[in-house]
Coordinates of C-alpha atoms and ligand atoms in Angstrom, one line a residue:
M1 CA 209.0 85.7 170.4
S2 CA 209.9 82.0 171.2
G3 CA 208.2 79.5 173.4
E4 CA 204.8 80.6 172.3
P5 CA 202.3 78.6 170.2
P6 CA 202.6 79.1 166.4
V7 CA 201.1 82.3 165.3
I8 CA 198.2 82.5 162.8
L9 CA 197.4 85.8 161.0
T10 CA 194.7 86.0 158.4
C11 CA 192.2 88.7 157.2
A12 CA 189.2 89.5 155.1
Q13 CA 188.3 92.7 153.4
P14 CA 185.1 94.4 154.7
T15 CA 184.0 95.4 151.2
N16 CA 180.5 94.0 151.7
Q17 CA 178.9 91.3 153.8
L18 CA 180.8 88.0 154.0
T19 CA 179.9 85.3 151.6
L20 CA 179.3 81.6 151.8
G21 CA 182.7 81.3 150.0
N22 CA 184.4 83.2 152.7
Y23 CA 182.8 81.0 155.3
L24 CA 183.4 77.6 153.8
G25 CA 186.8 78.4 152.2
A26 CA 188.2 80.3 155.1
I27 CA 186.5 81.4 158.3
R28 CA 185.1 78.1 159.3
N29 CA 188.7 76.7 159.2
W30 CA 190.1 79.6 161.1
A31 CA 187.7 78.9 163.9
Q32 CA 188.9 75.3 164.0
M33 CA 192.5 76.4 164.1
I34 CA 192.3 78.6 167.2
E35 CA 193.1 75.7 169.5
G36 CA 196.9 75.4 169.8
H37 CA 197.7 78.7 168.0
T38 CA 197.9 82.4 168.9
C39 CA 195.5 83.9 166.3
Y40 CA 195.2 87.4 164.9
F41 CA 192.1 87.9 162.7
G42 CA 192.0 91.2 160.9
L43 CA 189.4 93.2 159.0
V44 CA 191.5 95.0 156.4
D45 CA 189.7 98.3 155.8
L46 CA 192.9 99.9 154.3
H47 CA 192.7 97.2 151.6
A48 CA 189.0 97.9 151.1
I49 CA 189.6 101.5 149.8
T50 CA 191.5 100.2 146.7
S51 CA 188.1 99.5 145.2
D52 CA 185.3 101.9 144.6
Y53 CA 183.5 102.5 147.9
T54 CA 181.6 105.0 150.0
P55 CA 182.9 105.9 153.6
A56 CA 179.5 105.3 155.2
E57 CA 179.2 101.8 153.7
L58 CA 182.8 100.9 154.7
R59 CA 182.0 101.9 158.3
K60 CA 178.9 99.8 158.3
N61 CA 180.5 96.8 156.6
T62 CA 183.5 96.8 158.9
F63 CA 181.2 96.6 162.0
D64 CA 179.0 94.0 160.4
C65 CA 181.9 91.9 159.4
A66 CA 183.2 92.0 162.9
A67 CA 179.8 90.8 164.2
Q68 CA 179.9 88.1 161.4
Y69 CA 183.4 86.9 162.5
L70 CA 182.0 86.4 166.0
A71 CA 178.9 84.7 164.8
C72 CA 181.0 82.4 162.6
G73 CA 182.7 81.1 165.8
L74 CA 185.9 83.2 166.0
D75 CA 186.1 83.3 169.8
P76 CA 187.5 86.6 171.1
E77 CA 188.5 85.1 174.4
R78 CA 191.0 82.8 172.5
S79 CA 192.0 85.0 169.6
H80 CA 192.6 88.7 168.7
I81 CA 190.0 90.3 166.3
F82 CA 191.1 93.7 165.1
V83 CA 190.6 96.4 162.4
Q84 CA 193.7 97.0 160.3
S85 CA 193.4 100.8 160.5
H86 CA 193.4 100.7 164.3
V87 CA 196.9 99.3 164.3
T88 CA 200.0 101.5 163.5
G89 CA 202.5 99.5 161.5
H90 CA 200.7 97.9 158.6
T91 CA 201.3 100.8 156.2
E92 CA 204.7 101.7 157.6
L93 CA 206.0 98.2 157.0
A94 CA 204.3 98.1 153.6
W95 CA 206.4 101.1 152.6
V96 CA 209.6 99.5 153.7
L97 CA 208.7 96.3 151.9
G98 CA 207.6 98.3 148.9
C99 CA 211.2 99.6 148.6
I100 CA 212.5 96.0 148.0
T101 CA 209.6 94.9 145.7
P102 CA 210.3 95.0 141.9
I103 CA 207.4 96.7 140.2
G104 CA 207.2 93.9 137.7
D105 CA 206.3 91.4 140.4
L106 CA 203.2 93.5 141.2
Q107 CA 202.2 93.9 137.6
R108 CA 202.3 90.1 137.2
M109 CA 199.8 89.4 140.0
T110 CA 196.7 87.7 138.6
Q111 CA 194.3 89.6 140.9
F112 CA 195.8 92.9 139.8
K113 CA 195.3 92.0 136.2
E114 CA 191.8 90.9 136.8
K115 CA 190.8 94.1 138.6
A116 CA 192.6 96.2 136.1
A117 CA 190.7 94.4 133.3
K118 CA 187.4 95.2 135.0
L119 CA 188.4 98.9 134.7
G120 CA 189.1 98.4 131.0
F121 CA 192.9 97.9 131.1
S122 CA 195.1 95.1 130.1
V123 CA 198.6 94.3 131.3
S124 CA 200.8 92.8 128.6
D125 CA 202.8 89.8 129.9
Q126 CA 205.8 90.7 127.7
E127 CA 206.2 94.3 128.6
N128 CA 204.4 94.4 132.0
E129 CA 202.9 97.6 130.9
L130 CA 199.4 98.8 131.7
K131 CA 197.5 99.6 128.5
F132 CA 194.0 100.7 127.6
A133 CA 192.3 97.5 126.5
H134 CA 189.9 99.5 124.3
E135 CA 189.3 103.1 123.5
G136 CA 186.3 103.4 125.9
A137 CA 188.7 102.6 128.8
R138 CA 190.1 106.1 128.6
A139 CA 186.8 107.4 129.9
Q140 CA 186.7 105.0 132.9
A141 CA 188.2 105.4 136.3
S142 CA 191.9 104.9 136.2
V143 CA 193.7 102.0 138.0
N144 CA 194.8 103.5 141.3
S145 CA 198.3 102.7 142.6
G146 CA 196.8 101.1 145.7
L147 CA 195.5 98.3 143.6
L148 CA 199.0 97.6 142.3
F149 CA 200.5 98.0 145.8
Y150 CA 197.8 95.8 147.5
P151 CA 200.0 92.6 147.7
V152 CA 202.7 94.5 149.5
L153 CA 200.3 95.8 152.1
M154 CA 199.1 92.2 152.5
A155 CA 202.6 91.0 153.0
A156 CA 203.1 93.6 155.6
D157 CA 199.9 92.4 157.4
I158 CA 201.4 89.0 157.7
L159 CA 205.0 89.8 158.4
L160 CA 204.1 92.5 161.0
Y161 CA 202.9 89.6 163.3
N162 CA 205.7 87.2 162.3
A163 CA 203.0 84.8 161.4
D164 CA 203.9 81.1 161.1
V165 CA 200.7 80.1 159.3
V166 CA 198.3 82.0 157.0
P167 CA 195.0 80.1 156.4
T168 CA 193.2 81.3 153.3
G169 CA 191.2 80.2 150.3
D170 CA 192.9 79.2 147.1
D171 CA 192.7 82.7 145.5
Q172 CA 195.3 84.1 147.9
K173 CA 198.1 81.7 146.9
Q174 CA 200.0 84.0 144.6
H175 CA 199.9 86.9 147.2
L176 CA 201.2 84.5 149.8
E177 CA 204.1 83.5 147.5
L178 CA 205.0 87.1 147.1
C179 CA 204.9 87.6 150.9
R180 CA 207.3 84.7 151.3
D181 CA 209.7 86.1 148.7
L182 CA 209.6 89.5 150.4
A183 CA 210.4 88.0 153.8
K184 CA 213.3 86.1 152.4
R185 CA 214.6 89.2 150.5
F186 CA 214.4 91.4 153.6
N187 CA 216.1 88.7 155.7
H188 CA 218.8 88.3 153.2
R189 CA 219.4 92.0 152.8
Y190 CA 219.2 93.1 156.5
S191 CA 219.7 89.8 158.5
D192 CA 217.2 87.4 159.9
T193 CA 214.0 89.3 160.9
F194 CA 210.9 87.6 159.6
T195 CA 209.5 84.2 159.9
I196 CA 208.7 82.7 156.5
P197 CA 205.0 82.1 156.7
E198 CA 203.4 78.8 155.6
P199 CA 200.1 79.0 153.6
A200 CA 197.3 76.7 154.8
I201 CA 194.8 76.4 151.9
S202 CA 191.6 74.7 152.9
K203 CA 191.0 71.3 151.4
S204 CA 187.3 70.9 150.9
A205 CA 186.1 74.3 149.7
S206 CA 189.1 76.3 148.7
R207 CA 187.3 78.0 145.8
I208 CA 183.5 78.3 145.9
M209 CA 182.3 79.6 142.5
S210 CA 179.7 82.2 141.5
L211 CA 176.2 80.7 141.2
Q212 CA 175.7 82.6 138.0
E213 CA 179.1 82.2 136.3
P214 CA 180.5 79.1 137.9
T215 CA 183.9 79.5 136.2
K216 CA 184.6 82.5 138.3
K217 CA 184.9 82.7 142.1
M218 CA 182.1 83.7 144.3
S219 CA 182.9 87.3 145.4
K220 CA 181.6 89.8 147.9
S221 CA 181.6 92.5 145.3
D222 CA 179.8 90.7 142.4
P223 CA 177.2 93.1 140.9
D224 CA 174.9 90.3 139.9
P225 CA 172.5 89.9 142.8
L226 CA 172.1 86.2 142.3
A227 CA 175.8 85.3 142.0
S228 CA 176.8 85.2 145.7
I229 CA 175.2 83.9 148.9
Y230 CA 175.9 86.3 151.7
I231 CA 176.0 84.6 155.1
I232 CA 173.2 86.9 156.4
D233 CA 170.9 86.3 153.5
N234 CA 167.5 85.2 154.7
P235 CA 166.3 81.6 154.0
K236 CA 163.9 82.7 151.2
L237 CA 166.7 84.5 149.4
I238 CA 169.1 81.6 149.8
R239 CA 166.6 79.2 148.3
K240 CA 165.9 81.6 145.4
K241 CA 169.6 82.0 144.7
I242 CA 170.3 78.3 144.7
M243 CA 167.2 77.3 142.7
S244 CA 168.2 79.8 140.1
A245 CA 171.9 78.8 140.1
V246 CA 173.2 78.0 136.6
T247 CA 173.4 74.3 135.9
D248 CA 174.9 72.6 132.9
S249 CA 173.6 70.6 130.0
G250 CA 172.4 67.1 130.7
S251 CA 170.6 66.1 133.8
E252 CA 173.1 64.0 135.8
I253 CA 174.4 65.0 139.2
R254 CA 178.0 64.5 138.4
A255 CA 181.3 66.5 139.1
A256 CA 183.1 67.1 135.9
N257 CA 185.0 69.9 134.1
D258 CA 182.2 70.4 131.6
K259 CA 179.7 70.7 134.5
P260 CA 181.1 73.6 136.5
G261 CA 177.7 74.7 137.9
V262 CA 176.7 71.2 139.2
T263 CA 180.3 70.6 140.4
N264 CA 180.2 73.9 142.4
L265 CA 176.9 73.0 144.1
M266 CA 178.3 69.5 144.9
T267 CA 181.3 71.2 146.5
I268 CA 179.0 73.3 148.6
L269 CA 176.9 70.4 149.7
G270 CA 180.0 68.2 150.4
A271 CA 181.7 71.0 152.4
I272 CA 178.6 71.2 154.6
S273 CA 177.7 67.5 154.9
G274 CA 181.2 66.1 154.9
E275 CA 180.2 63.7 152.1
S276 CA 182.6 62.9 149.3
T277 CA 181.8 63.7 145.7
D278 CA 181.4 60.0 145.0
A279 CA 178.9 59.6 147.8
I280 CA 176.8 62.6 146.6
E281 CA 176.9 61.2 143.0
Q282 CA 175.7 57.8 144.2
R283 CA 172.9 59.2 146.3
F284 CA 171.5 61.3 143.3
I285 CA 171.6 58.6 140.6
G286 CA 168.3 58.8 138.8
K287 CA 167.3 62.1 140.4
G288 CA 167.1 65.5 138.7
Y289 CA 168.6 68.9 139.3
G290 CA 165.4 70.0 141.1
D291 CA 165.8 67.5 144.0
F292 CA 169.5 68.1 144.1
K293 CA 169.1 71.9 144.4
V294 CA 166.4 71.6 147.1
E295 CA 168.8 69.6 149.2
V296 CA 171.7 72.0 148.6
A297 CA 169.5 75.0 149.5
E298 CA 168.1 73.4 152.7
S299 CA 171.6 72.4 153.8
V300 CA 172.9 76.0 153.3
V301 CA 169.8 77.4 155.2
E302 CA 170.4 75.0 158.1
L303 CA 174.1 75.8 158.2
L304 CA 173.6 79.6 158.2
S305 CA 170.6 79.9 160.5
P306 CA 172.4 79.6 163.8
I307 CA 175.1 82.0 162.5
Q308 CA 172.5 84.5 161.5
E309 CA 170.8 84.3 164.9
R310 CA 174.1 85.0 166.7
Y311 CA 174.9 87.7 164.2
H312 CA 171.7 89.6 165.0
A313 CA 172.4 89.3 168.7
Y314 CA 175.9 90.8 168.2
C315 CA 174.5 93.6 166.1
A316 CA 172.2 94.5 169.0
D317 CA 175.1 94.7 171.3
K318 CA 177.4 97.3 169.8
T319 CA 179.2 97.9 173.0
Y320 CA 180.3 94.3 173.2
V321 CA 181.5 94.2 169.6
N322 CA 183.4 97.5 170.0
G323 CA 185.0 96.1 173.2
V324 CA 186.2 93.0 171.2
L325 CA 187.8 95.3 168.6
K326 CA 189.4 97.5 171.2
A327 CA 191.0 94.5 173.0
G328 CA 192.0 93.0 169.6
A329 CA 193.7 96.2 168.5
E330 CA 195.6 96.5 171.8
A331 CA 197.0 93.0 171.5
A332 CA 197.8 93.4 167.8
Q333 CA 199.4 96.8 168.4
K334 CA 201.7 95.3 171.0
R335 CA 203.0 92.7 168.6
A336 CA 203.1 95.1 165.7
Y337 CA 205.3 97.7 167.5
K338 CA 207.8 95.0 168.4
T339 CA 208.3 94.0 164.8
L340 CA 208.2 97.5 163.4
G341 CA 210.8 98.7 165.9
K342 CA 213.1 95.8 164.8
V343 CA 212.5 96.6 161.1
Y344 CA 213.2 100.3 161.5
R345 CA 216.5 99.6 163.4
K346 CA 217.6 97.2 160.7
A347 CA 216.6 99.6 157.9
G348 CA 218.9 102.2 159.4
F349 CA 216.4 104.7 160.9
I350 CA 217.8 106.4 164.0
E351 CA 215.9 105.9 167.2
R352 CA 213.4 108.5 168.4
I353 CA 214.5 110.0 171.8
R354 CA 211.6 110.0 174.3
Ligands
TYM401 P1 188.9 88.3 150.9 O1 188.3 89.3 151.8 O2 188.6 88.3 149.5 O3 188.5 86.8 151.5 C1 188.6 86.4 152.8 C2 189.0 85.0 152.9 O4 188.0 84.2 152.2 C3 188.6 83.4 151.1 N1 187.7 83.4 150.0 C4 187.2 82.3 149.4 N2 187.4 81.0 149.7 C5 186.7 80.1 148.9 N3 185.9 80.4 147.9 C6 185.7 81.7 147.6 N4 184.8 82.1 146.6 C7 186.3 82.7 148.4 N5 186.4 84.1 148.4 C8 187.2 84.5 149.3 C9 189.9 84.2 150.8 O5 190.9 83.3 150.2 C10 190.3 84.7 152.2 O6 191.0 83.7 152.9 N6 193.6 89.8 150.1 C11 192.7 89.1 151.1 C12 192.6 89.9 152.5 C13 193.9 90.0 153.2 C14 194.7 89.0 153.8 C15 195.8 89.6 154.4 C16 194.5 87.6 153.9 C17 194.6 91.2 153.4 N7 195.7 91.0 154.1 C18 196.7 88.9 155.1 C19 195.4 86.9 154.6 C20 196.5 87.5 155.2 C21 191.3 89.2 150.5 O7 190.9 90.0 149.7 O8 190.5 88.3 151.2

């Protein structure tokens, strides 16, 4: 696989519609990185079933997210857009990698702990043991093994394509570190096989926060209807969400640790306008939260309007979107089979006679 441009692999979970955080922290950068790279952009539906879901919604969200990828500027003529379950190899490689992953490494993952905590469990740092955080937890859904195994599947997504670079938001750092460890461990045990992927965390908006609880990240699956802006929210709803965003005490427009709400809105505005935090602070000296929020809201509406227009056009052309996913899966499969074949040989599996 030499002599080709560096390979990028990155993915999003189709657990709902994509958010402004997904766009500013990730997808916008992916679109800018297409030039000079061979790109694989996945929609990871196998990951999506680790959370509570309904099959009909997953089907709809996967198609919608594909249309949103296109609308956000991921050009299918110059990149490969695919659905994870369409490609054989992700789960196969995950199994092989799982067999060299210490279980403690998975129990230490912050996202696992956070998701387990939401289900009423806690993971003790000393013992790495999953416990009921309180008595009521016993009655709740249990933590499924997929949630624990999630980072191994994510490592497989990356290593299956021998990706050189993985652009993501800040929240995926720990998973990428595990992926690098697993690649090194496999190479050490079986001989050189995987490229060690480099993370590429976006600079300007690596972590967009919830509008209602600005100390936690904006997420697709937040149950609070005002917490996240979805990229297909209509202008009226975007304005409503930003105008009702939590702000902090005082009235200055200033980025500071004790002003997480205002800081988050400044990050959003800066990521859209390209202005520095200082420049925004200067411009708003003597003005109040009202003026500031109106400007943030209008800049988000303006940013998302053309994306929404393209999104609706793609939704009306299902044949086109399905064609993109078909071509993407074929290209992805070709590369995936190459890596999987190599991994199986090294792992000692005998060749199937055809
Ligand atoms: P997901 O679906 O949560 O998010 C997709 C991308 O968006 C970034 N992101 C954010 N960036 C800034 N602010 C936010 N509030 C925000 N929320 C999300 C994420 O960092 C990500 O880049 N585990 C991954 C999906 C995955 C993956 C992979 C990614 C599976 N396999 C292989 C890269 C490579 C996830 O849940 O992303």
